[in-house]
mmCIF file of C-alpha atoms in Angstrom:
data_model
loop_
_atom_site.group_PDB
_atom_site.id
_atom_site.type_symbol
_atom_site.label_atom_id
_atom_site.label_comp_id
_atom_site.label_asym_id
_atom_site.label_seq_id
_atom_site.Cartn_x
_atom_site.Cartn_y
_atom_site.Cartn_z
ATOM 1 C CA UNK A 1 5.835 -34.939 -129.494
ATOM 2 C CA UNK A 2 2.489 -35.696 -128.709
ATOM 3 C CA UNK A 3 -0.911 -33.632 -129.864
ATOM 4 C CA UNK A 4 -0.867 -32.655 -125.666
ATOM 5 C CA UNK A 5 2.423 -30.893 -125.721
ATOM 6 C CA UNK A 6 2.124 -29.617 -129.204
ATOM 7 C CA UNK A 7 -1.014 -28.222 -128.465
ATOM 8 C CA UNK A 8 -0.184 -26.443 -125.141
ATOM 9 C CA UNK A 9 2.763 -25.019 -127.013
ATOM 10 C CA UNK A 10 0.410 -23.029 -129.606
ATOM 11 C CA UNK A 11 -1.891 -21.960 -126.888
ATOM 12 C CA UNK A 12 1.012 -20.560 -125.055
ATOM 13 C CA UNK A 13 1.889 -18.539 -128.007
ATOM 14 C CA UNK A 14 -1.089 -16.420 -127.521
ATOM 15 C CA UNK A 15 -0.024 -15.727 -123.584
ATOM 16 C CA UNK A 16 3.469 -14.881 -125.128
ATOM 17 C CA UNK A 17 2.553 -12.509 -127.463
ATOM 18 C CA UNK A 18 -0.326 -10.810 -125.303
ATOM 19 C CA UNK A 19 2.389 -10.333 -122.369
ATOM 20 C CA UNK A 20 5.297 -7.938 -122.776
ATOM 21 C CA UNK A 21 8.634 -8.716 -124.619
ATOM 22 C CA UNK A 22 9.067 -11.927 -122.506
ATOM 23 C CA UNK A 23 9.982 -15.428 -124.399
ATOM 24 C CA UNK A 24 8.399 -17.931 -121.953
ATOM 25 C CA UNK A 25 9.391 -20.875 -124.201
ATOM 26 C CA UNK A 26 13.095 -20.203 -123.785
ATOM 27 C CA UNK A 27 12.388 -19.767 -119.706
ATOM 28 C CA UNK A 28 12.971 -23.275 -117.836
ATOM 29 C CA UNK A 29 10.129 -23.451 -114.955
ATOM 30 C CA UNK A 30 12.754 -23.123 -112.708
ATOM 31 C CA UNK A 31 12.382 -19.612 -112.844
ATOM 32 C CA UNK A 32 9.245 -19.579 -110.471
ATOM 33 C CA UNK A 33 9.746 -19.267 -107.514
ATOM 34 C CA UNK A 34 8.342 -20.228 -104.340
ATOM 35 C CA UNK A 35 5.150 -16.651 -104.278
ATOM 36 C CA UNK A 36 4.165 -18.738 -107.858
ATOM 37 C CA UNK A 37 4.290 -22.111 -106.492
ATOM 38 C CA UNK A 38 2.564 -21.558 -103.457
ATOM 39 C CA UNK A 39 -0.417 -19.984 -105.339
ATOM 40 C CA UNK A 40 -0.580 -22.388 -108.142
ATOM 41 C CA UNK A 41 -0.991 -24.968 -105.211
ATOM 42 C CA UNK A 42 -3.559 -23.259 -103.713
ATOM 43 C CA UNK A 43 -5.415 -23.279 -107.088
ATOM 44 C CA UNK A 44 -4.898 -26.232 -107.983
ATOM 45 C CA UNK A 45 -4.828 -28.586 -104.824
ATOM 46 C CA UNK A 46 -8.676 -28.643 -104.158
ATOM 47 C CA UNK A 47 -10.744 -31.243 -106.154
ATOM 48 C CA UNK A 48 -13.649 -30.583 -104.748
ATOM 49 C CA UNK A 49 -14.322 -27.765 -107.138
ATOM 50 C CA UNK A 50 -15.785 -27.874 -110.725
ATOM 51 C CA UNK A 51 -12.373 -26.236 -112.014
ATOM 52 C CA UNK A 52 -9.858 -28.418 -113.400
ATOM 53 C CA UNK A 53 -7.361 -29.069 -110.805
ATOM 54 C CA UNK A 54 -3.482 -30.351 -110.256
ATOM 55 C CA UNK A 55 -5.127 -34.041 -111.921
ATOM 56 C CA UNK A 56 -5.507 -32.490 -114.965
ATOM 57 C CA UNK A 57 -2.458 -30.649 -115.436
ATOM 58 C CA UNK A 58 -0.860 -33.826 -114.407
ATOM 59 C CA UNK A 59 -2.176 -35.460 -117.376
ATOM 60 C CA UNK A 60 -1.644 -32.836 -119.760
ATOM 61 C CA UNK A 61 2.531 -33.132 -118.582
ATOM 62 C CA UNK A 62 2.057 -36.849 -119.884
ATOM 63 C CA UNK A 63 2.852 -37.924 -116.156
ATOM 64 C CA UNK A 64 1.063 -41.747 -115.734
ATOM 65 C CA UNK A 65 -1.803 -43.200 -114.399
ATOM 66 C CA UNK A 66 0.185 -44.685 -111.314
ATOM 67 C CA UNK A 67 2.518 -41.596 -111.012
ATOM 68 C CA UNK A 68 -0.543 -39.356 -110.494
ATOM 69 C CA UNK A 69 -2.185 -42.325 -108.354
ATOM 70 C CA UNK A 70 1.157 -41.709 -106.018
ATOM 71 C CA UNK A 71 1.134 -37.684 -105.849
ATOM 72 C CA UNK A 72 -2.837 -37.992 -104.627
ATOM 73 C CA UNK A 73 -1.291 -39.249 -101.300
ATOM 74 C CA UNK A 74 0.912 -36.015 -101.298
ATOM 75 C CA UNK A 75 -0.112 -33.183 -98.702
ATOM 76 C CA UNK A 76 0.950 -30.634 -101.549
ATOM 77 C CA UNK A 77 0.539 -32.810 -104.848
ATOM 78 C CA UNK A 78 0.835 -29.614 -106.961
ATOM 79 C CA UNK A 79 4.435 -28.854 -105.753
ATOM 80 C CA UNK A 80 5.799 -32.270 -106.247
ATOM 81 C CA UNK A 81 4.053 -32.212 -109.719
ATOM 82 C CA UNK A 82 6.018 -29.060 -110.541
ATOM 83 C CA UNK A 83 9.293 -30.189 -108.723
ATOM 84 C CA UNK A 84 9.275 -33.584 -110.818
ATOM 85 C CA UNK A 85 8.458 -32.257 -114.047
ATOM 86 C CA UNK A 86 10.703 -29.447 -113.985
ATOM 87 C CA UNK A 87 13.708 -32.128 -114.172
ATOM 88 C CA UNK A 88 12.062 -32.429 -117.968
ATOM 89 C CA UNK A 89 13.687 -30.358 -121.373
ATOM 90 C CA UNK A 90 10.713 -29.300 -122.249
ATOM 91 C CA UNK A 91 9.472 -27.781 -118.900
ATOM 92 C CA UNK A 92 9.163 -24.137 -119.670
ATOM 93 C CA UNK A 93 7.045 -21.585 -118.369
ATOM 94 C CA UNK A 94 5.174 -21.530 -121.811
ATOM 95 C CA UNK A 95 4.248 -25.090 -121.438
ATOM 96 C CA UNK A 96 3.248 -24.473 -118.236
ATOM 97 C CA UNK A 97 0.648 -21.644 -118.966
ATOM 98 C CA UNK A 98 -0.467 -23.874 -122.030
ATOM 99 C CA UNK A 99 -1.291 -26.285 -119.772
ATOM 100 C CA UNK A 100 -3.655 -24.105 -117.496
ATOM 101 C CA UNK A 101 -5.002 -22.470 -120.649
ATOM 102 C CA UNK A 102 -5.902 -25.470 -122.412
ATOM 103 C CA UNK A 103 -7.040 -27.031 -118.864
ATOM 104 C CA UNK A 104 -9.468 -23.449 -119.011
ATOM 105 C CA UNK A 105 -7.610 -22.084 -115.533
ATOM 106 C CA UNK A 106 -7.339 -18.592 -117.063
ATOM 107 C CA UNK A 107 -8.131 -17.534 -113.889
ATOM 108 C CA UNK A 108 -4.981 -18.673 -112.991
ATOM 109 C CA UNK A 109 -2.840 -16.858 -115.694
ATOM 110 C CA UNK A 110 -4.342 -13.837 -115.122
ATOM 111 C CA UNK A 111 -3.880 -13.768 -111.512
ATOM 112 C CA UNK A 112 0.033 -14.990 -111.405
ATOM 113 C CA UNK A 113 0.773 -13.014 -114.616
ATOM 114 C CA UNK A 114 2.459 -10.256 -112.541
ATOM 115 C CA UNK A 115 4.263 -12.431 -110.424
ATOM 116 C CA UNK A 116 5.251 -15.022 -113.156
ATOM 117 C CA UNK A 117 6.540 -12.065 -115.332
ATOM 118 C CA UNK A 118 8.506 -10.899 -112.022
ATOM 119 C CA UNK A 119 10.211 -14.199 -111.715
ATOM 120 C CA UNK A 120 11.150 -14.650 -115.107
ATOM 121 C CA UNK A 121 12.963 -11.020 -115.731
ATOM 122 C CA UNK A 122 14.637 -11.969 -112.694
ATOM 123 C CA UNK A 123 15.876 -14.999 -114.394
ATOM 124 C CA UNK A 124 16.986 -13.506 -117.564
ATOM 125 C CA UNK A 125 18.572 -10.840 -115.451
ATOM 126 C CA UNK A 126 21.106 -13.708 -113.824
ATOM 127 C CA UNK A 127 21.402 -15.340 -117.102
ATOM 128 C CA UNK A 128 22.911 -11.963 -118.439
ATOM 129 C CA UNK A 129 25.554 -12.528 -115.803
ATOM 130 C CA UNK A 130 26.839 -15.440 -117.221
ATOM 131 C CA UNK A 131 29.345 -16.047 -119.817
ATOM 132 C CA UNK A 132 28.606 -15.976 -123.805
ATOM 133 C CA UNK A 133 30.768 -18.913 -124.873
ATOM 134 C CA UNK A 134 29.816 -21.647 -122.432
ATOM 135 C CA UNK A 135 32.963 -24.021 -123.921
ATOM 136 C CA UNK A 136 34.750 -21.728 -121.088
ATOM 137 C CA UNK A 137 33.374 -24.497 -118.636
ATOM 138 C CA UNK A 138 34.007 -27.214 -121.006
ATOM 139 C CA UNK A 139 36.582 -29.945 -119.677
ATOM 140 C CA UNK A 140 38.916 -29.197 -122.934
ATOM 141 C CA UNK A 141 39.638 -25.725 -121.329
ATOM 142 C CA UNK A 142 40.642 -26.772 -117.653
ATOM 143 C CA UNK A 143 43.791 -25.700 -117.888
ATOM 144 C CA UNK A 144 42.800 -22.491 -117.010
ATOM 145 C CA UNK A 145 43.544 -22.092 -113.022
ATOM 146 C CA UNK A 146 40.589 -21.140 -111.227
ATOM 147 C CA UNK A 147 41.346 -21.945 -107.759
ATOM 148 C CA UNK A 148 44.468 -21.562 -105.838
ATOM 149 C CA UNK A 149 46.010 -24.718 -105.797
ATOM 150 C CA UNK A 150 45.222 -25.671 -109.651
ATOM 151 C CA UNK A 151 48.246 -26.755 -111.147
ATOM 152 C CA UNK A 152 48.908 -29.263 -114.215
ATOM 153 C CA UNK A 153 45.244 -30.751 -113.138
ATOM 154 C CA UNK A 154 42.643 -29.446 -112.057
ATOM 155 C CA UNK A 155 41.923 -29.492 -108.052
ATOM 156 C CA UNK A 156 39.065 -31.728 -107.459
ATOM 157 C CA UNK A 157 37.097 -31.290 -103.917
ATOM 158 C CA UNK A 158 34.601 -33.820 -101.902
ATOM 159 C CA UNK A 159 31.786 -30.727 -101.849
ATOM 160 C CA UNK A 160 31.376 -27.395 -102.685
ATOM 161 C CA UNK A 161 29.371 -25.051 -100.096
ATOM 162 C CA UNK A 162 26.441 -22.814 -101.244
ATOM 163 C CA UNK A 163 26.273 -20.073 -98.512
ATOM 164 C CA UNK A 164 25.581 -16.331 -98.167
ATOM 165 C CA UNK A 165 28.167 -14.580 -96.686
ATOM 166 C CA UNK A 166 26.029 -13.883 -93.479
ATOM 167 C CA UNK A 167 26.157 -18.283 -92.483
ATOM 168 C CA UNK A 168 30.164 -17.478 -93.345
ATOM 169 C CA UNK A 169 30.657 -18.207 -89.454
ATOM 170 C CA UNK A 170 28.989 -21.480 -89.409
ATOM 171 C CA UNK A 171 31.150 -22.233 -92.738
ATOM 172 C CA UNK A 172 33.861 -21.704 -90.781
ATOM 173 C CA UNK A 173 33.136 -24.518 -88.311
ATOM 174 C CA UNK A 174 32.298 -26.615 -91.316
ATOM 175 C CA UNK A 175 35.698 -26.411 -92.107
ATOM 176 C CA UNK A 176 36.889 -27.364 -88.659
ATOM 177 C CA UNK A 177 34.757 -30.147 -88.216
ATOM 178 C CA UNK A 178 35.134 -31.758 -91.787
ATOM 179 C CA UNK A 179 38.501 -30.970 -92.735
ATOM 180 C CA UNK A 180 41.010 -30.296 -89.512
ATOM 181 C CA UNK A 181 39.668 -33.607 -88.249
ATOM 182 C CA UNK A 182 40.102 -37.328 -88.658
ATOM 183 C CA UNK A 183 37.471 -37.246 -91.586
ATOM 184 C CA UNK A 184 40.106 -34.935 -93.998
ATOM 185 C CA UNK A 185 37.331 -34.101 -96.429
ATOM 186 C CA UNK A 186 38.271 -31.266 -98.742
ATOM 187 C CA UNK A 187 36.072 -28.869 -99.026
ATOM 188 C CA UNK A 188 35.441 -25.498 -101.994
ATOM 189 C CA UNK A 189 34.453 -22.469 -100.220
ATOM 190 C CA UNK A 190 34.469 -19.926 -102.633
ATOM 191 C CA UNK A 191 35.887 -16.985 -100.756
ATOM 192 C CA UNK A 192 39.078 -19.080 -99.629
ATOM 193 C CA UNK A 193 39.481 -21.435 -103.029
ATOM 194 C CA UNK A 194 38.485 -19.193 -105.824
ATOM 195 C CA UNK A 195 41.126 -17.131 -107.112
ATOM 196 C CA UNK A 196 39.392 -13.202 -107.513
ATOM 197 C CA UNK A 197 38.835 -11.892 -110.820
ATOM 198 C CA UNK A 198 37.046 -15.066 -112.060
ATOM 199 C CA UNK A 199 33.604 -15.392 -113.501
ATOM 200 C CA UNK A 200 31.275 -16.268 -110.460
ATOM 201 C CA UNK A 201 28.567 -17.999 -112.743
ATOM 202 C CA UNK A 202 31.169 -19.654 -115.102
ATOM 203 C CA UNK A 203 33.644 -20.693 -112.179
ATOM 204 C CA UNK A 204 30.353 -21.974 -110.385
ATOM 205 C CA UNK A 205 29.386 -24.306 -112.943
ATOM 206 C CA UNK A 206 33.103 -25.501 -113.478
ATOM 207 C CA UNK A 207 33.028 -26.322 -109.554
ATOM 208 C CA UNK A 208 29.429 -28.071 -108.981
ATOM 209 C CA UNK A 209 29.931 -30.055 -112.337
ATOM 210 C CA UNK A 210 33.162 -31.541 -112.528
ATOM 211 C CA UNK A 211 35.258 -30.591 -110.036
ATOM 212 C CA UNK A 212 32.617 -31.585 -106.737
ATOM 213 C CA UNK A 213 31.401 -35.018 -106.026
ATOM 214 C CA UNK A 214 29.158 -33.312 -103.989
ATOM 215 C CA UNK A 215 27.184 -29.735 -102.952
ATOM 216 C CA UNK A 216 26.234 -28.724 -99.845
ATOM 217 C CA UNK A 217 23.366 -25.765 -99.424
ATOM 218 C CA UNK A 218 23.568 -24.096 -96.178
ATOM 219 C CA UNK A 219 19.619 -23.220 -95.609
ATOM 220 C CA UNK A 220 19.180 -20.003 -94.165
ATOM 221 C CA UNK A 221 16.503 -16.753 -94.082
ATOM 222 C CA UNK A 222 19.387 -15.233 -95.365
ATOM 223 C CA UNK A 223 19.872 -17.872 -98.135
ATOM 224 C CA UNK A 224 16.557 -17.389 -99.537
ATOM 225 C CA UNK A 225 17.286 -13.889 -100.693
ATOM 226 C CA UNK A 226 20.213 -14.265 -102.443
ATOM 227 C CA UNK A 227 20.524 -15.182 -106.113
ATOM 228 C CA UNK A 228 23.773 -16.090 -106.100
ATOM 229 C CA UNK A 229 22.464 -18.957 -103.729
ATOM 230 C CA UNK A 230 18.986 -19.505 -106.108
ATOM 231 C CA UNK A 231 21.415 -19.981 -109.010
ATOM 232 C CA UNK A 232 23.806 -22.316 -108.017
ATOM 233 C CA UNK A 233 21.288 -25.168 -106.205
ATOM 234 C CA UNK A 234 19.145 -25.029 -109.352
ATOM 235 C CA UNK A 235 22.073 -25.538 -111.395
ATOM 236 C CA UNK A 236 22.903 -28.245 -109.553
ATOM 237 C CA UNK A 237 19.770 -29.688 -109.388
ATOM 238 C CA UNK A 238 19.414 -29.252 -113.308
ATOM 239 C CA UNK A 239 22.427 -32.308 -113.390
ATOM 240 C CA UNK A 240 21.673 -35.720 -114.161
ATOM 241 C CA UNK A 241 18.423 -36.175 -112.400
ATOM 242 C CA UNK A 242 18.890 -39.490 -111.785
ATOM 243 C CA UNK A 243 21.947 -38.288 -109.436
ATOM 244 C CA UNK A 244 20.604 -35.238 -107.996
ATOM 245 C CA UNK A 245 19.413 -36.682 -105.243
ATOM 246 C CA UNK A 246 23.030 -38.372 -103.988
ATOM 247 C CA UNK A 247 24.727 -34.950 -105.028
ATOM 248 C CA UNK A 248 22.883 -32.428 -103.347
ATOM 249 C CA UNK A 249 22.631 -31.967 -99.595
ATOM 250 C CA UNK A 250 20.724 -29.377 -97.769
ATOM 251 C CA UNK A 251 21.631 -28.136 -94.169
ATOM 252 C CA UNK A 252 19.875 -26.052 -91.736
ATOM 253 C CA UNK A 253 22.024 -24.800 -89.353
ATOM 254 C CA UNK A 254 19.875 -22.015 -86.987
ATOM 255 C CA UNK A 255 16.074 -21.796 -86.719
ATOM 256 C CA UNK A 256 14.129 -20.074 -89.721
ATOM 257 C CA UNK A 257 11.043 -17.802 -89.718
ATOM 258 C CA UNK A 258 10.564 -18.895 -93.374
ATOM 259 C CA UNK A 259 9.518 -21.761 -95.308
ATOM 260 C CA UNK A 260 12.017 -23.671 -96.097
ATOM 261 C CA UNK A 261 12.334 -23.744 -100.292
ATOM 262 C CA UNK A 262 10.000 -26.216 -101.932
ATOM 263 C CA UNK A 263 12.604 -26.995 -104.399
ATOM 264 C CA UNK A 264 14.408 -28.744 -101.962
ATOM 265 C CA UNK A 265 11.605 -30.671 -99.771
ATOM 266 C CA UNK A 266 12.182 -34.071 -101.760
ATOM 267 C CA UNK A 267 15.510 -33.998 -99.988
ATOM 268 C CA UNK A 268 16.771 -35.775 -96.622
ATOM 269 C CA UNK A 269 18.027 -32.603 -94.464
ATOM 270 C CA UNK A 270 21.176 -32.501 -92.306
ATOM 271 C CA UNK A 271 19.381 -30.612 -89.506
ATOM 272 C CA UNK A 272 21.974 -28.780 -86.322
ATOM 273 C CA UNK A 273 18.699 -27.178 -85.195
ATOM 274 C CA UNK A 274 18.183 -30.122 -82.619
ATOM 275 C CA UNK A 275 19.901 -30.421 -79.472
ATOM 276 C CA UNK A 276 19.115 -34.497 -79.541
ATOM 277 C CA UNK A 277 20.523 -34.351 -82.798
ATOM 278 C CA UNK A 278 23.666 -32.071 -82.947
ATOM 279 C CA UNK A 279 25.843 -35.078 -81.073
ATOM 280 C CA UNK A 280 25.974 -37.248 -84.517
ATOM 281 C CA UNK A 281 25.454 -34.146 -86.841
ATOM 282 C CA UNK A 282 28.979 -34.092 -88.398
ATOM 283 C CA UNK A 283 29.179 -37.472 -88.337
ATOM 284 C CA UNK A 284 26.332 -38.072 -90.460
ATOM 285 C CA UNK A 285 27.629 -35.094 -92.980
ATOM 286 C CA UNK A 286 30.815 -36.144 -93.337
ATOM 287 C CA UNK A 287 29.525 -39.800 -93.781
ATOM 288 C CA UNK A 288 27.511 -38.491 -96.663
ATOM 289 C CA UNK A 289 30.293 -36.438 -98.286
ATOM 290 C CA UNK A 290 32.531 -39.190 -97.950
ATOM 291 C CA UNK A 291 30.270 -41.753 -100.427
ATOM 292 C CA UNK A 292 32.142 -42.480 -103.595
#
């Protein structure tokens, strides 16, 4: 560990124990979402200002010379900072307000604190929901059936769908396209393939990490308020982040009067939004899910 990190963990202390009960070094930086981002970026984008900015924090996450060199020619350098060091074990939110404090942004700290605090009860709230003993999910128990057609081994599918149940419709014309067509692609859609009475957070992880070569995020207004939804494309995205990238695809399927999430910007989207574009739409999804 070097004197950086170590030091931005004992600076972080002090925000820990001046803020409620909250343990930010056992919070991943996942937990912020896109209100914190946004205004961390307008913070720290401008270097035109005698504060430290996004640079410095940069440095202070260890990222190199050429790395930071490569995020100047970013339009929003601060979120691709966060979104690339969050793929990192020891990106909490305590490191995170070390950082500013040690970078002397307590400007910052003070003015997120509400909303960082917000964001991370929120988190601990969803990690409540899931199970105790996470060997549930481990392979050496899958011969526990968890969707219909489980039998001696486990059912493996070519992607699972993230979706709130108001894109359900659209799902359903996934399913025609995709797998009542020439392309046969299987697909888990958790209100047809999970049996009931199942953990959704322990069944969710069993799905996106073993059983699902892929995962595909329907992108919605809708989408953006619902946790289930938040939970299960940061899970995914917490994989192998080498792989994340050919595992993960995000599609926008209506128009949205919100920003679409930042967390998912590094991606290529699968847009139906486009007339000129909705002719070859399925073909280039179903191409995609179809990769080995």
């Amino acid at each position: 560990m070097s004197s950086a990190t170590h030091s931005s963990s004992t600076s972080s202390s002090s925000s820990s124990s001046s803020s409620s009960s909250l343990d930010y070094e056992s919070i991943p930086v996942t937990a912020l979402n896109y209100g914190v981002r946004k205004k961390l970026a307008l913070y720290l984008n401008p270097t035109n200002t005698v504060a430290a900015d996004w640079t410095d924090i940069a440095e202070k996450m260890e990222f190199t010379y050429l790395e930071i060199k490569n995020y100047e020619k970013r339009e929003n350098p601060t979120q691709k900072l966060l979104e690339d060091w969050q793929t990192r074990v020891e990106a909490t939110v305590s490191r995170l307000l070390g950082f500013l404090e040690q970078a002397d942004r307590k400007d910052i700290i003070s003015d997120l604190k509400p909303l960082i605090d917000d964001d991370c009860r929120k988190y601990l709230e969803r990690q409540k929901e899931l199970p105790v003993q996470v060997p549930e999910v481990d392979s050496r128990h899958q011969d526990r059936s968890i969707t219909i057609n489980d039998g001696q081994t486990p059912e493996t599918f070519d992607a699972f769908i993230c979706y709130c149940h108001s894109d359900f419709q659209f799902v359903h014309e996934m399913i025609r396209q995709l797998e009542q067509t020439d392309y046969n692609l299987k697909l888990c859609v958790f209100d047809r393939d999970v049996l009931p009475g199942t953990c959704v957070w322990t069944i969710t992880s069993e799905l996106i990490e073993r059983r699902c070569k892929r995962m595909v995020v329907v992108i919605s207004d809708d989408y953006l308020d619902s946790d289930a939804c938040d939970f299960q494309t940061k899970f995914a995205l917490s994989l192998c982040p080498g792989a994340r990238t050919k595992r993960l695809i995000p599609v926008v399927y209506k128009a949205m009067k919100r920003q679409f999430p930042s967390i998912l910007r590094f991606l290529t989207v699968c847009d139906y939004t486009r007339p000129c574009t909705q002719s070859w739409f399925w073909v280039r999804l179903a191409k995609a899910l179809s990769q080995p």
